Coordinates of C-alpha atoms and ligand atoms in Angstrom, one line a residue:
M592 CA 162.4 151.1 104.1
T593 CA 161.0 150.5 107.6
E594 CA 158.2 152.0 109.5
P595 CA 159.1 151.1 113.2
E596 CA 156.2 153.1 114.7
N597 CA 153.7 151.3 112.6
T598 CA 154.1 147.6 111.8
A599 CA 151.1 147.2 109.4
L600 CA 152.4 150.2 107.4
G601 CA 155.9 148.8 107.6
D602 CA 154.6 145.4 106.3
E603 CA 152.7 146.9 103.5
T604 CA 155.6 149.2 102.3
K605 CA 158.1 146.4 102.6
S606 CA 155.8 144.2 100.5
C607 CA 155.4 146.8 97.8
V608 CA 159.1 147.7 97.7
E609 CA 160.3 144.1 97.4
R610 CA 157.5 142.6 95.1
C611 CA 156.6 145.6 92.6
N612 CA 158.8 145.5 89.6
E613 CA 157.0 148.6 88.2
C614 CA 155.7 146.8 85.2
G615 CA 153.0 149.5 85.0
V616 CA 149.9 147.1 84.6
C617 CA 148.0 148.8 87.5
V618 CA 149.3 152.3 86.7
K619 CA 147.8 152.4 83.3
R620 CA 144.3 151.6 84.7
C621 CA 144.3 154.2 87.4
A622 CA 144.6 158.2 87.1
F623 CA 145.8 158.4 90.7
L624 CA 148.7 156.2 90.1
Q625 CA 149.5 158.0 86.9
R626 CA 149.9 161.0 89.1
Y627 CA 151.9 159.6 91.8
G628 CA 154.0 156.8 90.3
S629 CA 154.1 153.0 90.6
P630 CA 153.2 151.6 94.1
K631 CA 156.9 150.9 94.7
E632 CA 157.5 154.5 94.1
I633 CA 154.8 155.6 96.5
A634 CA 156.1 153.0 99.1
L635 CA 159.4 154.5 98.9
N636 CA 158.5 158.2 98.8
H637 CA 155.1 158.6 100.4
R638 CA 156.4 160.9 103.2
K639 CA 157.4 163.4 100.5
M640 CA 154.1 163.2 98.7
G641 CA 152.1 164.7 101.5
S642 CA 149.5 163.4 104.1
K643 CA 146.6 163.8 101.7
M644 CA 148.0 161.7 99.0
P645 CA 146.5 158.5 100.1
F646 CA 143.1 160.2 100.5
E647 CA 143.0 160.8 96.9
C648 CA 143.0 156.8 96.1
S649 CA 139.4 155.5 96.0
L650 CA 140.5 152.2 97.7
C651 CA 138.7 150.4 94.8
G652 CA 141.2 147.5 94.7
L653 CA 141.7 147.3 90.9
C654 CA 145.5 147.6 91.2
T655 CA 145.5 144.7 93.8
E656 CA 143.5 142.6 91.5
V657 CA 145.4 143.2 88.4
C658 CA 148.9 143.0 89.8
P659 CA 150.6 139.9 88.4
E660 CA 153.1 139.9 91.4
G661 CA 150.5 139.7 94.1
V662 CA 151.2 143.3 95.4
D663 CA 148.5 144.9 97.4
P664 CA 148.7 148.8 96.7
A665 CA 145.2 149.3 97.9
G666 CA 146.2 147.9 101.4
L667 CA 149.2 150.1 101.3
M668 CA 146.8 153.4 100.7
L669 CA 144.5 152.2 103.6
E670 CA 147.5 151.8 105.9
L671 CA 148.8 155.2 104.9
R672 CA 145.5 156.7 105.8
R673 CA 145.4 155.0 109.1
D674 CA 149.0 156.3 109.6
A675 CA 148.0 159.8 108.9
V676 CA 145.0 159.7 111.4
K677 CA 147.5 158.1 114.0
R678 CA 150.0 161.0 113.4
G679 CA 147.1 163.5 113.8
V680 CA 147.4 165.0 110.3
G681 CA 144.4 163.2 108.9
D682 CA 141.5 163.0 108.3
F683 CA 140.9 166.5 106.9
K684 CA 138.3 169.3 106.7
E685 CA 137.1 168.0 103.3
H686 CA 135.9 164.8 105.1
R687 CA 133.8 166.6 107.6
P688 CA 130.4 166.3 105.4
L689 CA 130.9 162.4 105.2
L690 CA 131.7 162.1 108.9
A691 CA 128.8 164.4 109.9
Y692 CA 126.6 162.1 107.6
E693 CA 127.9 159.0 109.3
R694 CA 127.4 160.6 112.8
R695 CA 123.7 161.3 112.0
G696 CA 123.4 157.8 110.7
T697 CA 124.3 156.3 114.1
S698 CA 122.4 159.0 116.3
R699 CA 119.3 158.4 118.4
A700 CA 117.2 160.5 115.9
F701 CA 118.2 158.4 112.9
T702 CA 118.6 154.8 114.1
L703 CA 115.8 152.4 114.8
Y704 CA 116.0 148.9 116.3
G705 CA 112.7 147.1 115.4
L706 CA 112.8 143.7 116.7
P707 CA 109.6 141.5 116.7
Q708 CA 109.3 138.5 119.0
R709 CA 111.9 135.9 118.6
C710 CA 113.7 138.0 116.0
E711 CA 116.9 136.4 114.9
R712 CA 117.2 138.1 111.5
V713 CA 117.1 141.6 110.6
L714 CA 117.1 143.8 107.5
F715 CA 119.9 146.3 107.5
P716 CA 119.3 148.5 104.5
G717 CA 122.0 150.9 105.2
C718 CA 122.1 154.8 105.2
A719 CA 122.3 155.5 101.4
L720 CA 119.4 153.2 100.3
A721 CA 117.1 154.3 103.1
G722 CA 117.8 157.9 102.3
S723 CA 117.5 157.7 98.5
R724 CA 115.0 155.1 98.2
A725 CA 112.9 154.9 101.6
G726 CA 109.9 153.4 99.6
R727 CA 111.8 150.6 98.3
V728 CA 113.2 149.7 101.8
E729 CA 109.7 149.7 103.2
E730 CA 108.5 147.5 100.3
L731 CA 111.4 145.2 100.6
Y732 CA 110.9 144.7 104.5
E733 CA 107.2 143.9 103.6
I734 CA 108.5 141.1 101.3
L735 CA 110.9 139.8 103.7
K736 CA 108.4 139.9 106.7
A737 CA 105.8 138.1 104.7
A738 CA 108.2 135.2 104.4
D739 CA 109.5 135.4 107.9
P740 CA 107.3 137.2 110.4
S741 CA 109.9 137.5 112.9
M742 CA 112.1 139.4 110.6
G743 CA 113.3 142.7 112.2
I744 CA 114.7 145.9 110.7
V745 CA 117.6 148.0 111.9
L746 CA 118.2 151.6 110.6
D747 CA 121.8 152.3 111.5
C748 CA 125.2 153.0 109.9
C749 CA 127.9 150.3 109.6
S750 CA 130.4 153.0 110.1
S751 CA 132.2 152.2 106.8
P752 CA 133.1 155.8 106.3
S753 CA 135.3 156.0 109.5
R754 CA 137.0 152.7 108.4
S755 CA 137.9 154.1 105.0
L756 CA 139.1 157.3 106.2
G757 CA 141.7 155.5 108.3
R758 CA 139.8 156.1 111.8
E759 CA 140.3 152.7 112.8
E760 CA 139.9 153.1 116.5
E761 CA 136.8 155.1 116.1
F762 CA 135.4 152.6 113.7
I763 CA 136.0 149.7 115.9
R764 CA 134.5 151.3 118.8
V765 CA 131.3 152.4 117.1
F766 CA 130.8 149.2 115.1
T767 CA 131.6 146.9 118.0
D768 CA 128.8 148.8 120.1
M769 CA 126.3 148.0 117.2
K770 CA 127.4 144.5 116.9
E771 CA 127.2 143.7 120.8
R772 CA 123.8 145.5 120.8
L773 CA 122.5 143.2 118.0
L774 CA 123.9 140.2 119.6
K775 CA 122.4 140.8 122.9
E776 CA 119.0 141.3 121.5
G777 CA 119.3 137.9 120.0
V778 CA 120.0 138.8 116.4
R779 CA 122.0 136.1 114.8
E780 CA 121.8 137.1 110.8
V781 CA 121.9 140.5 109.1
L782 CA 120.5 141.0 105.8
V783 CA 122.2 143.7 104.1
A784 CA 121.5 145.6 100.9
C785 CA 124.7 147.8 100.7
P786 CA 128.0 146.2 99.6
N787 CA 129.9 148.2 102.1
C788 CA 127.7 147.0 104.9
Y789 CA 128.3 143.5 103.5
K790 CA 132.1 143.8 103.6
I791 CA 132.1 145.5 107.2
F792 CA 129.8 142.8 108.7
S793 CA 131.8 139.9 106.9
E794 CA 135.1 141.1 108.2
Y795 CA 134.2 142.4 111.6
G796 CA 130.8 141.0 112.5
G797 CA 132.2 138.0 114.4
D798 CA 129.4 135.8 115.4
L799 CA 126.8 137.6 113.3
K800 CA 126.0 135.9 109.9
V801 CA 125.7 138.3 107.0
K802 CA 123.9 137.6 103.8
T803 CA 122.8 140.1 101.0
V804 CA 119.0 140.7 100.3
Y805 CA 119.5 139.8 96.8
E806 CA 120.6 136.4 97.7
E807 CA 117.4 136.1 99.9
L808 CA 115.2 137.6 97.1
T809 CA 116.2 134.6 94.8
E810 CA 114.8 132.3 97.3
L811 CA 111.4 134.2 97.4
D812 CA 108.8 134.6 94.6
S813 CA 109.0 137.6 92.3
P814 CA 106.7 140.4 93.4
A815 CA 106.2 142.1 90.1
G816 CA 106.0 139.2 87.8
K817 CA 108.0 139.1 84.4
I818 CA 108.9 142.4 82.8
E819 CA 107.3 142.8 79.4
G820 CA 109.1 143.6 76.2
D821 CA 112.8 143.4 75.2
V822 CA 114.6 145.1 78.2
M823 CA 118.3 145.1 78.2
V824 CA 120.8 146.6 80.9
T825 CA 124.4 146.4 81.7
I826 CA 125.5 145.7 85.3
H827 CA 128.0 147.8 87.3
D828 CA 129.6 145.7 90.2
P829 CA 130.4 147.7 93.1
C830 CA 134.2 147.8 93.6
V831 CA 134.0 146.5 97.2
L832 CA 132.5 143.3 96.2
R833 CA 135.1 142.5 93.4
D834 CA 136.3 139.5 95.4
D835 CA 132.8 138.1 96.2
P836 CA 130.7 137.3 93.4
I837 CA 127.7 135.9 95.4
A838 CA 125.8 139.2 95.4
G839 CA 126.5 140.0 91.9
N840 CA 125.3 136.4 90.7
A841 CA 122.1 136.9 92.7
V842 CA 121.4 140.3 91.0
R843 CA 122.0 138.7 87.6
A844 CA 119.7 135.9 88.5
L845 CA 117.0 138.2 89.7
L846 CA 117.1 140.3 86.6
Q847 CA 117.1 137.1 84.2
R848 CA 114.1 135.8 86.1
E849 CA 112.3 138.9 85.3
G850 CA 113.1 138.6 81.7
V851 CA 115.7 141.2 81.6
R852 CA 118.7 140.7 79.2
I853 CA 122.1 141.6 80.4
E854 CA 125.0 142.8 78.5
E855 CA 128.2 142.9 80.5
M856 CA 130.5 145.8 80.5
K857 CA 134.1 145.5 79.6
S858 CA 135.3 145.7 83.2
S859 CA 132.9 143.7 85.4
G860 CA 133.1 141.1 88.2
K861 CA 136.6 140.9 89.7
R862 CA 137.8 143.5 87.2
T863 CA 135.1 146.1 87.8
L864 CA 136.0 149.9 88.2
C865 CA 135.1 152.2 91.0
C866 CA 132.1 154.4 90.4
G867 CA 134.0 157.3 91.7
E868 CA 132.6 157.4 95.2
G869 CA 135.2 155.0 96.7
G870 CA 137.1 156.1 99.7
N871 CA 135.7 159.5 99.6
A872 CA 138.5 160.3 97.3
G873 CA 136.4 162.9 95.6
A874 CA 136.5 165.2 98.7
I875 CA 140.2 165.6 98.1
A876 CA 140.8 164.8 94.4
P877 CA 137.4 165.3 92.5
E878 CA 139.2 165.0 89.2
F879 CA 139.9 161.4 90.0
A880 CA 136.4 160.6 91.2
K881 CA 135.0 162.1 87.9
A882 CA 137.6 160.2 85.9
W883 CA 136.1 156.8 87.4
G884 CA 132.6 157.9 86.5
K885 CA 133.6 159.0 83.1
R886 CA 135.0 155.5 82.4
R887 CA 131.9 154.0 83.5
E888 CA 129.9 156.1 81.2
E889 CA 132.2 155.1 78.3
E890 CA 131.9 151.4 79.1
A891 CA 128.1 151.6 79.4
R892 CA 128.0 153.0 75.8
G893 CA 124.5 154.4 76.3
R894 CA 123.1 151.3 78.0
H895 CA 120.9 151.4 81.1
I896 CA 123.2 150.7 84.2
V897 CA 121.9 148.6 86.9
T898 CA 123.9 148.1 90.1
Y899 CA 123.2 146.9 93.7
C900 CA 125.0 149.7 95.8
A901 CA 122.9 152.8 96.4
G902 CA 126.0 154.9 96.6
C903 CA 127.1 153.6 93.2
A904 CA 123.6 154.3 91.6
N905 CA 123.5 157.9 93.1
Y906 CA 126.9 158.9 91.8
L907 CA 126.7 157.1 88.5
A908 CA 123.5 158.8 87.7
H909 CA 125.5 162.0 87.1
F910 CA 127.1 160.3 84.2
A911 CA 124.6 157.7 82.7
R912 CA 121.2 156.4 83.3
T913 CA 121.5 154.4 86.2
S914 CA 119.1 152.3 88.5
H915 CA 119.4 150.3 91.6
I916 CA 118.4 146.7 91.4
L917 CA 115.6 147.3 93.8
D918 CA 114.1 150.0 91.4
I919 CA 113.8 147.8 88.7
Y920 CA 112.9 144.6 90.5
L921 CA 110.2 146.3 92.7
D922 CA 108.9 148.9 90.3
P923 CA 110.0 148.1 86.7
E924 CA 107.5 150.1 85.1
A925 CA 108.3 153.4 86.7
T926 CA 112.0 152.6 86.5
L927 CA 112.0 151.7 82.7
T928 CA 109.8 154.7 81.8
G929 CA 112.2 156.9 83.8
K930 CA 109.5 158.1 86.2
L931 CA 111.2 156.7 89.3
K932 CA 113.7 159.3 90.7
A933 CA 116.1 158.7 93.7
A934 CA 115.9 161.4 96.3
R935 CA 119.0 163.6 96.9
A936 CA 120.4 165.3 100.0
P937 CA 119.0 167.0 102.1
I938 CA 115.7 165.3 101.1
T939 CA 117.4 162.0 101.9
Y940 CA 117.6 163.0 105.6
L941 CA 113.8 163.8 105.7
N942 CA 113.2 160.5 104.0
R943 CA 115.1 158.5 106.5
L944 CA 113.1 160.1 109.5
R945 CA 109.7 159.6 107.9
L946 CA 110.7 156.0 107.0
K947 CA 111.6 155.4 110.7
G948 CA 108.3 157.1 111.7
R949 CA 106.3 154.7 109.4
L950 CA 108.2 151.6 110.4
K951 CA 107.7 152.3 114.0
K952 CA 103.9 152.3 113.4
K953 CA 103.9 149.1 111.6
L954 CA 106.0 147.4 114.2
F955 CA 103.4 147.7 117.0
N956 CA 104.1 144.5 118.6
A957 CA 108.0 144.6 118.4
R958 CA 110.6 145.9 120.6
I959 CA 111.7 149.3 119.6
G960 CA 114.9 150.9 120.3
E961 CA 117.4 153.5 119.1
R962 CA 121.1 154.1 119.4
D963 CA 123.4 157.0 120.0
A964 CA 127.0 156.1 119.1
A965 CA 128.2 159.6 119.7
I966 CA 130.7 159.4 116.9
D967 CA 133.7 161.5 117.8
T968 CA 134.3 163.9 114.9
P969 CA 137.7 165.7 114.7
P970 CA 137.8 169.0 116.5
K971 CA 137.5 171.9 114.2
K972 CA 141.0 173.1 113.5
K973 CA 141.4 176.9 114.0
G974 CA 140.2 178.9 111.0
P975 CA 142.8 181.3 109.7
S976 CA 140.5 184.3 110.3
R977 CA 140.5 183.5 113.9
G978 CA 144.1 183.3 114.1
S979 CA 144.7 186.7 112.3
R980 CA 142.1 188.3 114.3
L981 CA 143.6 187.2 117.5
K982 CA 146.9 188.3 116.5
L983 CA 145.6 191.8 115.8
L984 CA 143.7 191.7 119.3
I985 CA 147.0 190.7 121.0
F986 CA 148.7 193.5 119.3
I987 CA 146.2 196.1 120.3
A988 CA 145.9 194.8 123.9
F989 CA 149.7 194.9 124.3
I990 CA 149.9 198.4 123.0
A991 CA 147.0 199.5 125.2
A992 CA 148.6 198.0 128.3
A993 CA 152.0 199.5 127.6
L994 CA 150.3 202.9 127.2
F995 CA 148.3 202.5 130.3
L996 CA 151.4 201.5 132.3
A997 CA 153.4 204.4 131.0
K998 CA 150.8 206.9 131.7
A999 CA 150.0 205.4 135.1
G1000 CA 153.5 205.2 136.2
G1001 CA 154.3 208.6 135.2
V1002 CA 157.1 207.7 132.9
G1003 CA 155.7 209.5 129.9
E1004 CA 157.7 212.6 130.6
Y1005 CA 161.0 210.5 130.7
L1006 CA 160.2 209.0 127.2
E1007 CA 161.2 211.8 125.3
E1008 CA 162.0 210.6 121.9
A1009 CA 165.1 212.7 121.3
R1010 CA 166.5 211.8 124.7
L1011 CA 165.8 208.2 124.5
R1012 CA 167.3 207.9 121.1
Q1013 CA 170.2 209.8 122.3
A1014 CA 170.8 207.3 125.2
I1015 CA 170.5 204.5 122.8
E1016 CA 173.0 206.1 120.4
S1017 CA 175.4 206.4 123.3
Y1018 CA 175.9 202.5 123.2
G1019 CA 177.0 202.8 119.7
I1020 CA 176.9 199.7 117.6
L1021 CA 176.3 197.6 120.8
A1022 CA 172.7 198.7 121.3
P1023 CA 171.5 197.3 117.6
L1024 CA 173.7 194.3 117.9
A1025 CA 172.2 193.3 121.3
Y1026 CA 168.8 194.0 119.8
M1027 CA 169.2 191.8 116.8
L1028 CA 170.8 189.1 118.7
L1029 CA 167.8 189.0 121.0
Y1030 CA 165.5 189.0 117.9
A1031 CA 167.5 186.2 116.2
I1032 CA 167.1 183.9 119.2
A1033 CA 163.4 184.6 119.5
P1034 CA 162.0 182.4 116.6
P1035 CA 164.0 179.3 117.6
L1036 CA 163.0 179.7 121.2
M1037 CA 159.4 180.2 120.1
L1038 CA 159.2 183.6 121.9
P1039 CA 156.6 186.0 120.5
G1040 CA 158.2 188.3 118.1
L1041 CA 155.7 191.1 118.3
P1042 CA 156.9 192.8 121.7
I1043 CA 160.3 192.7 120.4
T1044 CA 159.2 194.4 117.2
V1045 CA 157.4 197.1 119.1
V1046 CA 160.5 197.8 121.3
G1047 CA 162.6 198.0 118.0
G1048 CA 160.3 200.7 116.7
V1049 CA 160.3 202.7 119.8
L1050 CA 164.1 202.4 120.4
F1051 CA 165.4 202.8 116.8
G1052 CA 162.7 204.7 115.0
P1053 CA 160.9 203.8 111.8
L1054 CA 164.0 203.5 109.5
W1055 CA 166.7 201.9 111.5
G1056 CA 163.9 199.9 113.5
A1057 CA 162.7 198.3 110.2
V1058 CA 166.3 197.4 109.3
Y1059 CA 167.2 195.8 112.6
V1060 CA 163.8 194.0 113.0
T1061 CA 164.2 192.8 109.4
I1062 CA 167.7 191.5 110.1
G1063 CA 167.0 189.9 113.4
A1064 CA 163.8 188.3 112.4
N1065 CA 165.3 186.9 109.2
I1066 CA 168.4 185.4 111.0
G1067 CA 165.9 183.9 113.6
A1068 CA 163.7 182.4 110.8
N1069 CA 166.8 181.0 109.1
I1070 CA 168.1 179.4 112.4
A1071 CA 164.8 177.7 113.1
F1072 CA 164.6 176.6 109.5
L1073 CA 168.2 174.9 109.6
I1074 CA 167.5 173.4 113.0
A1075 CA 164.4 171.6 111.5
R1076 CA 166.3 170.6 108.4
Y1077 CA 169.6 169.2 110.0
L1078 CA 169.3 168.9 113.8
A1079 CA 165.9 168.1 115.3
R1080 CA 163.7 166.7 112.6
G1081 CA 161.9 164.4 114.9
W1082 CA 161.1 167.0 117.4
V1083 CA 159.8 169.3 114.9
E1084 CA 157.7 166.6 113.3
E1085 CA 156.1 166.0 116.8
K1086 CA 155.6 169.7 117.3
L1087 CA 153.8 170.1 114.0
T1088 CA 151.6 167.0 114.5
G1089 CA 147.9 167.9 114.5
T1090 CA 148.6 171.3 113.0
K1091 CA 147.8 172.6 109.5
L1092 CA 151.4 172.9 108.9
G1093 CA 151.8 169.1 108.9
T1094 CA 150.7 169.1 105.3
L1095 CA 152.9 172.2 104.3
D1096 CA 155.2 169.6 102.5
E1097 CA 152.6 168.8 99.8
Q1098 CA 151.8 172.5 99.2
V1099 CA 155.4 173.1 98.8
A1100 CA 155.9 170.2 96.4
K1101 CA 153.1 171.7 94.3
S1102 CA 153.7 175.4 94.3
G1103 CA 157.4 175.7 95.5
W1104 CA 158.5 179.3 96.9
K1105 CA 155.1 180.7 96.2
V1106 CA 153.8 179.0 99.4
V1107 CA 156.7 180.7 101.4
A1108 CA 155.6 184.0 99.9
L1109 CA 152.0 183.5 100.6
T1110 CA 152.4 182.4 104.2
R1111 CA 154.8 185.5 104.8
L1112 CA 152.4 188.0 103.2
V1113 CA 149.3 186.5 104.6
P1114 CA 150.0 186.1 108.4
L1115 CA 147.4 183.3 108.9
F1116 CA 150.0 180.9 110.5
P1117 CA 152.1 181.2 113.5
F1118 CA 155.4 182.6 112.5
N1119 CA 157.5 180.7 114.8
L1120 CA 156.0 177.3 113.8
L1121 CA 156.2 178.1 110.1
N1122 CA 159.9 178.6 110.3
Y1123 CA 160.4 175.0 111.6
A1124 CA 157.7 173.7 109.2
F1125 CA 159.5 174.9 106.2
G1126 CA 162.7 173.2 107.3
L1127 CA 160.9 169.8 107.0
T1128 CA 159.9 170.6 103.3
K1129 CA 162.0 170.2 100.2
I1130 CA 162.3 173.8 99.5
P1131 CA 165.9 175.0 98.9
W1132 CA 167.2 177.0 101.8
S1133 CA 168.3 180.0 99.4
K1134 CA 164.7 180.3 98.1
Y1135 CA 163.4 180.0 101.6
A1136 CA 165.7 182.8 102.8
L1137 CA 165.2 185.2 100.0
T1138 CA 161.5 184.8 99.8
S1139 CA 161.0 185.2 103.5
L1140 CA 163.3 188.3 103.4
I1141 CA 161.2 190.0 100.7
C1142 CA 157.8 188.9 101.9
M1143 CA 158.2 189.7 105.5
T1144 CA 159.3 193.1 104.8
P1145 CA 155.7 194.9 104.4
G1146 CA 154.5 193.5 107.7
V1147 CA 157.8 194.7 109.4
I1148 CA 157.5 198.2 108.0
A1149 CA 153.9 198.4 109.1
Y1150 CA 154.3 197.4 112.7
V1151 CA 157.7 199.2 113.3
T1152 CA 156.3 202.6 111.8
F1153 CA 153.4 202.4 114.2
S1154 CA 155.5 201.4 117.1
S1155 CA 158.0 204.3 116.4
S1156 CA 155.1 206.8 117.1
L1157 CA 154.1 205.4 120.3
L1158 CA 156.1 207.8 122.3
D1159 CA 154.2 210.6 120.9
L1160 CA 151.0 208.8 121.6
V1161 CA 152.0 208.5 125.3
K1162 CA 152.4 212.3 125.4
G1163 CA 148.9 212.8 123.7
K1164 CA 150.3 213.7 120.3
V1165 CA 149.0 212.3 117.1
S1166 CA 152.0 212.3 114.7
S1167 CA 152.1 211.6 111.0
E1168 CA 154.1 208.4 111.6
L1169 CA 151.3 207.3 113.9
L1170 CA 148.6 207.7 111.1
I1171 CA 150.8 206.3 108.6
G1172 CA 151.6 203.3 110.9
V1173 CA 147.9 202.7 111.9
G1174 CA 147.0 202.8 108.0
L1175 CA 149.9 200.2 107.2
V1176 CA 148.7 197.9 110.1
V1177 CA 145.2 197.9 108.9
I1178 CA 146.3 197.2 105.4
V1179 CA 148.5 194.3 106.6
S1180 CA 145.7 192.9 108.7
L1181 CA 143.3 193.2 105.8
I1182 CA 145.5 191.0 103.5
P1183 CA 144.2 187.7 105.0
I1184 CA 140.7 188.7 104.6
I1185 CA 141.2 189.7 100.9
Y1186 CA 143.1 186.4 100.3
K1187 CA 140.4 184.3 101.8
R1188 CA 137.6 186.2 99.7
L1189 CA 139.7 185.6 96.6
K1190 CA 140.3 181.9 97.5
A1191 CA 136.6 181.4 98.1
K1192 CA 135.6 183.1 94.8
R1193 CA 138.1 180.9 92.9
A1194 CA 136.8 177.8 94.5
N1195 CA 133.2 178.8 93.6
L1196 CA 134.2 179.3 90.0
E1197 CA 136.0 175.9 89.9
S1198 CA 133.0 174.1 91.4
Ligands
LIG1428 S1 142.3 154.3 93.0 FE1 142.0 152.0 93.0 S2 143.5 151.2 91.4 FE2 144.1 153.3 91.9 S3 145.7 153.1 93.5 FE3 143.7 153.4 94.6 S4 142.9 151.4 94.8 FE4 144.5 151.1 93.4
LIG1429 S1 150.8 145.7 88.6 FE1 151.9 145.1 90.5 S2 154.2 144.8 90.0 FE2 153.1 146.0 88.3 S3 153.4 148.2 88.9 FE3 151.5 147.5 89.8 S4 152.0 146.8 91.8 FE4 153.9 146.9 90.5
LIG1430 S1 129.7 153.4 95.8 FE1 131.4 153.1 94.3 S2 133.0 153.0 95.7 FE2 131.1 152.4 96.7 S3 131.1 150.3 96.4 FE3 129.9 151.4 95.0 S4 131.6 151.3 93.3 FE4 132.7 151.0 95.1

């Protein structure tokens, strides 16, 4: 199994295939692997599992940690995500909210560089903490600044979302821009509160040193004094720091210094579990995200969870009583009595803007700056309604132009229905054969089928027109399908890159022939591309051919019936075929709208 176009992915798959003996140790701990199989199976068959598959993994690294053979399945998943982005099929529309969140975090409005004189160290609280616990960030900065008056503060985003979504180039560009700015401003050390920021700065920060605020706090006096009474908590270690115990040790030390008892969960430290937020997996597979959260809830067994990642704290709060270490450390009374509440979106955005405003006032003798990283979010892919509306508009425009030309050129009187059909009949079998041949080569050559359908209706009438169009169009659809399957796979894959059809394979894997039926009945996708796209899936040819034949027929009948009455229309007559044809075209055009409404309704019911 080699991946010549992507060395990193090739190395990861090779390592998984060679070293994974499918012992099942990782699989039994992970719902995602239970669905897709052992890492070896994924490495061998990932192309058949669909481009969204790696985005369902939370990148938590538990599999890598427990593997006795030293396999790194989490690394494989990240490389598969990067590969999907490189091929133009990932990320997905489900990731837009997170990318928009990241974009705001790096924008002029939300960023702040507050750098006092001779500032070499800055507090970098990260987006989630600043949004959900703005007051705590302000307090924390006060404490750090009291100990080191040259301490600065930077409100910005480390771009971890882009990195975990496989947008490596964008991540490097935006993070490097920030890193260079910090270094240029004379910053040498970044104090982070978020485990993801810690990981990013450690791996990519270069000359910038990174330290967690929790370590820093252990070196300073406690602000609140000992917590009274017998307080016991359990700790959730964020999965990104499973290999780095420094922050976890510091957090435990802080709690113990305050007199808090700690009972460890079954899975902690190196063997910690994902909270459910990891890798934005919940955007694609919410069931896996919930499964992680549930497992945390079970392991907590009703105990108060304390963690040191605002993302974890916010997500786990849906399952169990959870606080951020800074909640309990800075305001133990309100935290332990349940009075302290973390803010949720959209209030978090407001909090960040207000925090920025308050900090600016406090930093009166500091250099103040902002940044605008202009994160490049993926262009909105064309919505289905636009596509179907466009198709109807083209159809109307085509008919209007044909009618206008016929009228203007005075050809109307020559287009006598009976005379025209008689002329066609005089060619015998040759006319329909030539017509069907023309239609059969149109889909493989990606020629638009609509004008040929209209001509079929005009030349052969509603009945034989529908028969010949059905035969011709189906032969063409099958030729394109077979070309994609057996002759020109690479060319077709390239053609589909970046289109929605790049993920058709996984839909077919889940729902089989129903996907063919749906895409034929609901004309949301370009017909010509669809034929090729199905050739790349695993659907048997016979099923594809039969389903296409059955499900393309309603559309064919509608357009041919309508077209067959055009000669009457040119002559100013409104025939019954015309009315029936218009009615059928309207019904066919409504199918996508009805389908979208039903889909939205179902999504609402499920959410
Ligand atoms: S969710 Fe975690 S344990 Fe499961 S495959 Fe992904 S990284 Fe491994
Ligand atoms: S634990 Fe390691 S060897 Fe076992 S199935 Fe997982 S990756 Fe393969
Ligand atoms: S938010 Fe969840 S996914 Fe992120 S570090 Fe915390 S444990 Fe991991």
